[in-house]
Amino acid sequence: MAGRTKTTQADEEDDARPALQNLGLASGTIAIAVYATTMLGEAGIEFPISEVCRKMSRISYALEDGRFGIGSDDGWLVLMLVLVLLGARSMLASWVWLPLASHVGALGKKMEIQGWQFSYYACTIPWGLQLYCDSPYFLNHAPILTDFPVLALAGAFKLYFLMQLAFWIQMLAVTWTCLLYTSPSPRDS
């Protein structure tokens, strides 16, 4: 057809890029505002949202034995971690992975996605292995089923699990944004 131009993958990447940058910028700004409100609350300056900001910046449900229980307030910390991950993804894409892609001649979007996953797993896999090596069930799986179900976790374990949940929620948000702001390429007849 005359007048119809064929869209390329690079055109689709350009369509989604501003939306993802705005998502990362907004999430980073919100994260900074939450931490600032929390710090001001600790200094004695209270705001109407100070309690929510405290829930977003700390592991909830501390128990007497130093472990942490589970509950609905964990959702606030997961939301904060999602915002931090979105901001980190946007920052790494803009400063590391997209410039590297243009330098080596790779597709920017693919390099961004793979680079983000590499960056995330390069940090969390050693963290998870360290938690496992320091746990009572390192090379001994019998304690895993002792007192099953375990509803209280050490702080580092709980933060690790919440971070993993936040990562996958963040991936869903990015995927949804990409699907929303990119147009499907027309099929060749």
PDB file of C-alpha atoms in Angstrom:
ATOM      1  CA  MET A   1       0.000   0.000   0.000  1.00  0.00           C
ATOM      2  CA  ALA A   2       1.125   3.491  -0.723  1.00  0.00           C
ATOM      3  CA  GLY A   3       1.559   5.708   2.295  1.00  0.00           C
ATOM      4  CA  ARG A   4       2.216   2.833   4.696  1.00  0.00           C
ATOM      5  CA  THR A   5       5.755   2.655   5.903  1.00  0.00           C
ATOM      6  CA  LYS A   6       7.325  -0.442   7.268  1.00  0.00           C
ATOM      7  CA  THR A   7       8.283  -0.084  10.921  1.00  0.00           C
ATOM      8  CA  THR A   8      11.546  -1.544  12.030  1.00  0.00           C
ATOM      9  CA  GLN A   9      12.537  -2.871  15.404  1.00  0.00           C
ATOM     10  CA  ALA A  10      14.627   0.258  15.960  1.00  0.00           C
ATOM     11  CA  ASP A  11      11.524   2.427  15.400  1.00  0.00           C
ATOM     12  CA  GLU A  12       9.617   0.410  18.003  1.00  0.00           C
ATOM     13  CA  GLU A  13      12.499   0.789  20.454  1.00  0.00           C
ATOM     14  CA  ASP A  14      12.414   4.560  19.948  1.00  0.00           C
ATOM     15  CA  ASP A  15       8.651   4.595  20.664  1.00  0.00           C
ATOM     16  CA  ALA A  16       9.037   2.856  24.049  1.00  0.00           C
ATOM     17  CA  ARG A  17      12.247   4.588  25.187  1.00  0.00           C
ATOM     18  CA  PRO A  18      10.691   7.875  26.465  1.00  0.00           C
ATOM     19  CA  ALA A  19       7.995   5.979  28.357  1.00  0.00           C
ATOM     20  CA  LEU A  20      10.574   3.783  30.082  1.00  0.00           C
ATOM     21  CA  GLN A  21      12.803   6.762  30.890  1.00  0.00           C
ATOM     22  CA  ASN A  22       9.836   8.622  32.385  1.00  0.00           C
ATOM     23  CA  LEU A  23       8.893   5.533  34.404  1.00  0.00           C
ATOM     24  CA  GLY A  24      12.429   5.266  35.770  1.00  0.00           C
ATOM     25  CA  LEU A  25      12.673   8.994  36.517  1.00  0.00           C
ATOM     26  CA  ALA A  26       9.322   9.041  38.303  1.00  0.00           C
ATOM     27  CA  SER A  27      10.128   5.950  40.354  1.00  0.00           C
ATOM     28  CA  GLY A  28      13.500   7.344  41.389  1.00  0.00           C
ATOM     29  CA  THR A  29      11.913  10.640  42.431  1.00  0.00           C
ATOM     30  CA  ILE A  30       9.253   8.870  44.485  1.00  0.00           C
ATOM     31  CA  ALA A  31      11.885   6.686  46.167  1.00  0.00           C
ATOM     32  CA  ILE A  32      13.935   9.729  47.161  1.00  0.00           C
ATOM     33  CA  ALA A  33      10.810  11.479  48.480  1.00  0.00           C
ATOM     34  CA  VAL A  34       9.868   8.442  50.589  1.00  0.00           C
ATOM     35  CA  TYR A  35      13.316   8.207  52.158  1.00  0.00           C
ATOM     36  CA  ALA A  36      13.444  11.953  52.773  1.00  0.00           C
ATOM     37  CA  THR A  37      10.034  11.847  54.490  1.00  0.00           C
ATOM     38  CA  THR A  38      11.175   8.888  56.592  1.00  0.00           C
ATOM     39  CA  MET A  39      14.345  10.663  57.683  1.00  0.00           C
ATOM     40  CA  LEU A  40      12.436  13.853  58.520  1.00  0.00           C
ATOM     41  CA  GLY A  41       9.971  11.755  60.539  1.00  0.00           C
ATOM     42  CA  GLU A  42      12.850  10.313  62.547  1.00  0.00           C
ATOM     43  CA  ALA A  43      14.060  13.871  63.174  1.00  0.00           C
ATOM     44  CA  GLY A  44      10.666  14.736  64.684  1.00  0.00           C
ATOM     45  CA  ILE A  45       9.089  16.427  61.656  1.00  0.00           C
ATOM     46  CA  GLU A  46       5.949  14.423  60.930  1.00  0.00           C
ATOM     47  CA  PHE A  47       3.909  14.450  57.723  1.00  0.00           C
ATOM     48  CA  PRO A  48       0.535  12.799  57.071  1.00  0.00           C
ATOM     49  CA  ILE A  49       2.276  10.097  55.024  1.00  0.00           C
ATOM     50  CA  SER A  50       5.138   9.497  57.460  1.00  0.00           C
ATOM     51  CA  GLU A  51       3.752   6.158  58.673  1.00  0.00           C
ATOM     52  CA  VAL A  52       3.391   4.844  55.111  1.00  0.00           C
ATOM     53  CA  CYS A  53       6.921   6.027  54.302  1.00  0.00           C
ATOM     54  CA  ARG A  54       8.256   4.175  57.348  1.00  0.00           C
ATOM     55  CA  LYS A  55       6.547   0.995  56.133  1.00  0.00           C
ATOM     56  CA  MET A  56       8.096   1.507  52.690  1.00  0.00           C
ATOM     57  CA  SER A  57      11.611   1.836  54.060  1.00  0.00           C
ATOM     58  CA  ARG A  58      11.798  -0.916  56.704  1.00  0.00           C
ATOM     59  CA  ILE A  59      11.187  -4.630  57.048  1.00  0.00           C
ATOM     60  CA  SER A  60       7.886  -5.039  58.912  1.00  0.00           C
ATOM     61  CA  TYR A  61       6.750  -7.376  61.688  1.00  0.00           C
ATOM     62  CA  ALA A  62       9.876  -7.619  63.849  1.00  0.00           C
ATOM     63  CA  LEU A  63       9.666 -10.388  66.455  1.00  0.00           C
ATOM     64  CA  GLU A  64      11.372 -10.629  69.839  1.00  0.00           C
ATOM     65  CA  ASP A  65      13.860 -13.250  68.653  1.00  0.00           C
ATOM     66  CA  GLY A  66      15.276 -10.994  65.927  1.00  0.00           C
ATOM     67  CA  ARG A  67      13.364 -12.632  63.107  1.00  0.00           C
ATOM     68  CA  PHE A  68      10.543 -11.099  61.088  1.00  0.00           C
ATOM     69  CA  GLY A  69       7.005 -12.299  60.504  1.00  0.00           C
ATOM     70  CA  ILE A  70       4.902 -11.889  57.396  1.00  0.00           C
ATOM     71  CA  GLY A  71       1.915  -9.650  56.751  1.00  0.00           C
ATOM     72  CA  SER A  72       0.229  -7.159  54.466  1.00  0.00           C
ATOM     73  CA  ASP A  73       2.588  -4.297  55.378  1.00  0.00           C
ATOM     74  CA  ASP A  74       5.313  -6.150  53.470  1.00  0.00           C
ATOM     75  CA  GLY A  75       3.561  -4.927  50.340  1.00  0.00           C
ATOM     76  CA  TRP A  76       4.720  -1.369  51.074  1.00  0.00           C
ATOM     77  CA  LEU A  77       8.377  -2.436  51.098  1.00  0.00           C
ATOM     78  CA  VAL A  78       7.851  -4.454  47.911  1.00  0.00           C
ATOM     79  CA  LEU A  79       6.349  -1.352  46.271  1.00  0.00           C
ATOM     80  CA  MET A  80       9.385   0.680  47.317  1.00  0.00           C
ATOM     81  CA  LEU A  81      11.770  -1.976  46.021  1.00  0.00           C
ATOM     82  CA  VAL A  82       9.899  -2.007  42.692  1.00  0.00           C
ATOM     83  CA  LEU A  83      10.360   1.764  42.435  1.00  0.00           C
ATOM     84  CA  VAL A  84      14.057   1.498  43.286  1.00  0.00           C
ATOM     85  CA  LEU A  85      14.542  -1.271  40.727  1.00  0.00           C
ATOM     86  CA  LEU A  86      12.739   0.746  38.040  1.00  0.00           C
ATOM     87  CA  GLY A  87      14.975   3.715  38.761  1.00  0.00           C
ATOM     88  CA  ALA A  88      18.116   1.559  38.754  1.00  0.00           C
ATOM     89  CA  ARG A  89      17.068  -0.055  35.486  1.00  0.00           C
ATOM     90  CA  SER A  90      16.501   3.310  33.837  1.00  0.00           C
ATOM     91  CA  MET A  91      19.799   4.665  35.136  1.00  0.00           C
ATOM     92  CA  LEU A  92      21.824   1.659  33.998  1.00  0.00           C
ATOM     93  CA  ALA A  93      20.101   1.678  30.617  1.00  0.00           C
ATOM     94  CA  SER A  94      20.868   5.347  30.015  1.00  0.00           C
ATOM     95  CA  TRP A  95      24.422   5.351  31.369  1.00  0.00           C
ATOM     96  CA  VAL A  96      25.734   1.866  30.630  1.00  0.00           C
ATOM     97  CA  TRP A  97      23.790  -0.481  28.385  1.00  0.00           C
ATOM     98  CA  LEU A  98      22.459   1.822  25.629  1.00  0.00           C
ATOM     99  CA  PRO A  99      25.806   3.609  25.151  1.00  0.00           C
ATOM    100  CA  LEU A 100      27.535   0.231  25.081  1.00  0.00           C
ATOM    101  CA  ALA A 101      25.026  -1.036  22.511  1.00  0.00           C
ATOM    102  CA  SER A 102      25.650   1.928  20.217  1.00  0.00           C
ATOM    103  CA  HIS A 103      29.401   1.482  20.669  1.00  0.00           C
ATOM    104  CA  VAL A 104      29.416  -2.191  19.672  1.00  0.00           C
ATOM    105  CA  GLY A 105      26.614  -1.889  17.092  1.00  0.00           C
ATOM    106  CA  ALA A 106      24.033  -4.002  18.926  1.00  0.00           C
ATOM    107  CA  LEU A 107      20.283  -3.438  19.168  1.00  0.00           C
ATOM    108  CA  GLY A 108      19.697  -1.039  22.046  1.00  0.00           C
ATOM    109  CA  LYS A 109      16.543  -2.631  23.429  1.00  0.00           C
ATOM    110  CA  LYS A 110      17.973  -6.142  23.508  1.00  0.00           C
ATOM    111  CA  MET A 111      21.179  -4.897  25.090  1.00  0.00           C
ATOM    112  CA  GLU A 112      19.181  -2.981  27.695  1.00  0.00           C
ATOM    113  CA  ILE A 113      17.055  -5.998  28.641  1.00  0.00           C
ATOM    114  CA  GLN A 114      19.960  -8.435  28.786  1.00  0.00           C
ATOM    115  CA  GLY A 115      22.207  -5.899  30.498  1.00  0.00           C
ATOM    116  CA  TRP A 116      19.607  -5.222  33.186  1.00  0.00           C
ATOM    117  CA  GLN A 117      19.119  -8.900  33.892  1.00  0.00           C
ATOM    118  CA  PHE A 118      22.891  -9.416  33.995  1.00  0.00           C
ATOM    119  CA  SER A 119      23.285  -6.490  36.413  1.00  0.00           C
ATOM    120  CA  TYR A 120      20.480  -7.680  38.684  1.00  0.00           C
ATOM    121  CA  TYR A 121      21.580 -11.305  38.825  1.00  0.00           C
ATOM    122  CA  ALA A 122      25.258 -10.342  39.218  1.00  0.00           C
ATOM    123  CA  CYS A 123      24.191  -8.731  42.508  1.00  0.00           C
ATOM    124  CA  THR A 124      21.507 -11.114  43.780  1.00  0.00           C
ATOM    125  CA  ILE A 125      23.075 -14.498  43.005  1.00  0.00           C
ATOM    126  CA  PRO A 126      26.112 -13.891  45.250  1.00  0.00           C
ATOM    127  CA  TRP A 127      23.789 -12.431  47.892  1.00  0.00           C
ATOM    128  CA  GLY A 128      21.567 -15.526  47.782  1.00  0.00           C
ATOM    129  CA  LEU A 129      24.546 -17.864  47.858  1.00  0.00           C
ATOM    130  CA  GLN A 130      25.947 -16.009  50.871  1.00  0.00           C
ATOM    131  CA  LEU A 131      22.610 -16.349  52.664  1.00  0.00           C
ATOM    132  CA  TYR A 132      22.517 -20.047  51.827  1.00  0.00           C
ATOM    133  CA  CYS A 133      26.106 -20.680  52.962  1.00  0.00           C
ATOM    134  CA  ASP A 134      25.466 -18.914  56.281  1.00  0.00           C
ATOM    135  CA  SER A 135      22.162 -20.710  56.904  1.00  0.00           C
ATOM    136  CA  PRO A 136      21.659 -23.732  59.191  1.00  0.00           C
ATOM    137  CA  TYR A 137      20.610 -25.851  56.196  1.00  0.00           C
ATOM    138  CA  PHE A 138      23.774 -25.390  54.145  1.00  0.00           C
ATOM    139  CA  LEU A 139      24.431 -28.884  52.737  1.00  0.00           C
ATOM    140  CA  ASN A 140      21.858 -30.226  55.217  1.00  0.00           C
ATOM    141  CA  HIS A 141      18.296 -29.994  53.971  1.00  0.00           C
ATOM    142  CA  ALA A 142      16.630 -31.628  56.978  1.00  0.00           C
ATOM    143  CA  PRO A 143      16.205 -28.315  58.895  1.00  0.00           C
ATOM    144  CA  ILE A 144      14.158 -26.887  56.027  1.00  0.00           C
ATOM    145  CA  LEU A 145      11.202 -29.066  56.978  1.00  0.00           C
ATOM    146  CA  THR A 146      11.658 -28.608  60.738  1.00  0.00           C
ATOM    147  CA  ASP A 147       8.759 -26.575  62.149  1.00  0.00           C
ATOM    148  CA  PHE A 148       7.169 -26.370  58.709  1.00  0.00           C
ATOM    149  CA  PRO A 149       5.613 -23.973  57.719  1.00  0.00           C
ATOM    150  CA  VAL A 150       8.144 -21.383  58.805  1.00  0.00           C
ATOM    151  CA  LEU A 151       6.392 -18.026  59.115  1.00  0.00           C
ATOM    152  CA  ALA A 152       9.293 -16.088  60.589  1.00  0.00           C
ATOM    153  CA  LEU A 153      12.510 -15.338  58.728  1.00  0.00           C
ATOM    154  CA  ALA A 154      15.808 -13.670  59.447  1.00  0.00           C
ATOM    155  CA  GLY A 155      15.861 -10.088  58.209  1.00  0.00           C
ATOM    156  CA  ALA A 156      18.310 -10.759  55.376  1.00  0.00           C
ATOM    157  CA  PHE A 157      16.262 -13.739  54.112  1.00  0.00           C
ATOM    158  CA  LYS A 158      13.036 -11.780  54.205  1.00  0.00           C
ATOM    159  CA  LEU A 159      14.611  -8.850  52.366  1.00  0.00           C
ATOM    160  CA  TYR A 160      16.020 -11.249  49.761  1.00  0.00           C
ATOM    161  CA  PHE A 161      12.626 -12.843  49.147  1.00  0.00           C
ATOM    162  CA  LEU A 162      10.879  -9.460  48.966  1.00  0.00           C
ATOM    163  CA  MET A 163      13.554  -8.224  46.542  1.00  0.00           C
ATOM    164  CA  GLN A 164      12.954 -11.217  44.292  1.00  0.00           C
ATOM    165  CA  LEU A 165       9.205 -10.528  44.328  1.00  0.00           C
ATOM    166  CA  ALA A 166       9.837  -6.853  43.567  1.00  0.00           C
ATOM    167  CA  PHE A 167      12.110  -7.773  40.653  1.00  0.00           C
ATOM    168  CA  TRP A 168       9.434  -9.824  38.951  1.00  0.00           C
ATOM    169  CA  ILE A 169       6.755  -7.195  39.569  1.00  0.00           C
ATOM    170  CA  GLN A 170       9.132  -4.626  38.076  1.00  0.00           C
ATOM    171  CA  MET A 171       9.659  -6.878  35.042  1.00  0.00           C
ATOM    172  CA  LEU A 172       5.876  -7.091  34.585  1.00  0.00           C
ATOM    173  CA  ALA A 173       5.602  -3.275  34.796  1.00  0.00           C
ATOM    174  CA  VAL A 174       8.328  -2.806  32.184  1.00  0.00           C
ATOM    175  CA  THR A 175       6.813  -5.427  29.896  1.00  0.00           C
ATOM    176  CA  TRP A 176       3.395  -3.827  30.217  1.00  0.00           C
ATOM    177  CA  THR A 177       4.857  -0.395  29.460  1.00  0.00           C
ATOM    178  CA  CYS A 178       6.666  -1.715  26.392  1.00  0.00           C
ATOM    179  CA  LEU A 179       3.510  -3.394  25.126  1.00  0.00           C
ATOM    180  CA  LEU A 180       1.451  -0.289  25.776  1.00  0.00           C
ATOM    181  CA  TYR A 181       3.751   2.191  24.062  1.00  0.00           C
ATOM    182  CA  THR A 182       5.019   0.192  21.107  1.00  0.00           C
ATOM    183  CA  SER A 183       2.959  -0.362  18.029  1.00  0.00           C
ATOM    184  CA  PRO A 184       2.828  -3.831  16.542  1.00  0.00           C
ATOM    185  CA  SER A 185       4.791  -4.159  13.343  1.00  0.00           C
ATOM    186  CA  PRO A 186       2.593  -4.795  10.294  1.00  0.00           C
ATOM    187  CA  ARG A 187       2.781  -8.260   8.851  1.00  0.00           C
ATOM    188  CA  ASP A 188       4.014  -8.643   5.341  1.00  0.00           C
ATOM    189  CA  SER A 189       1.316  -9.925   3.011  1.00  0.00           C
TER     190      SER A 189
END
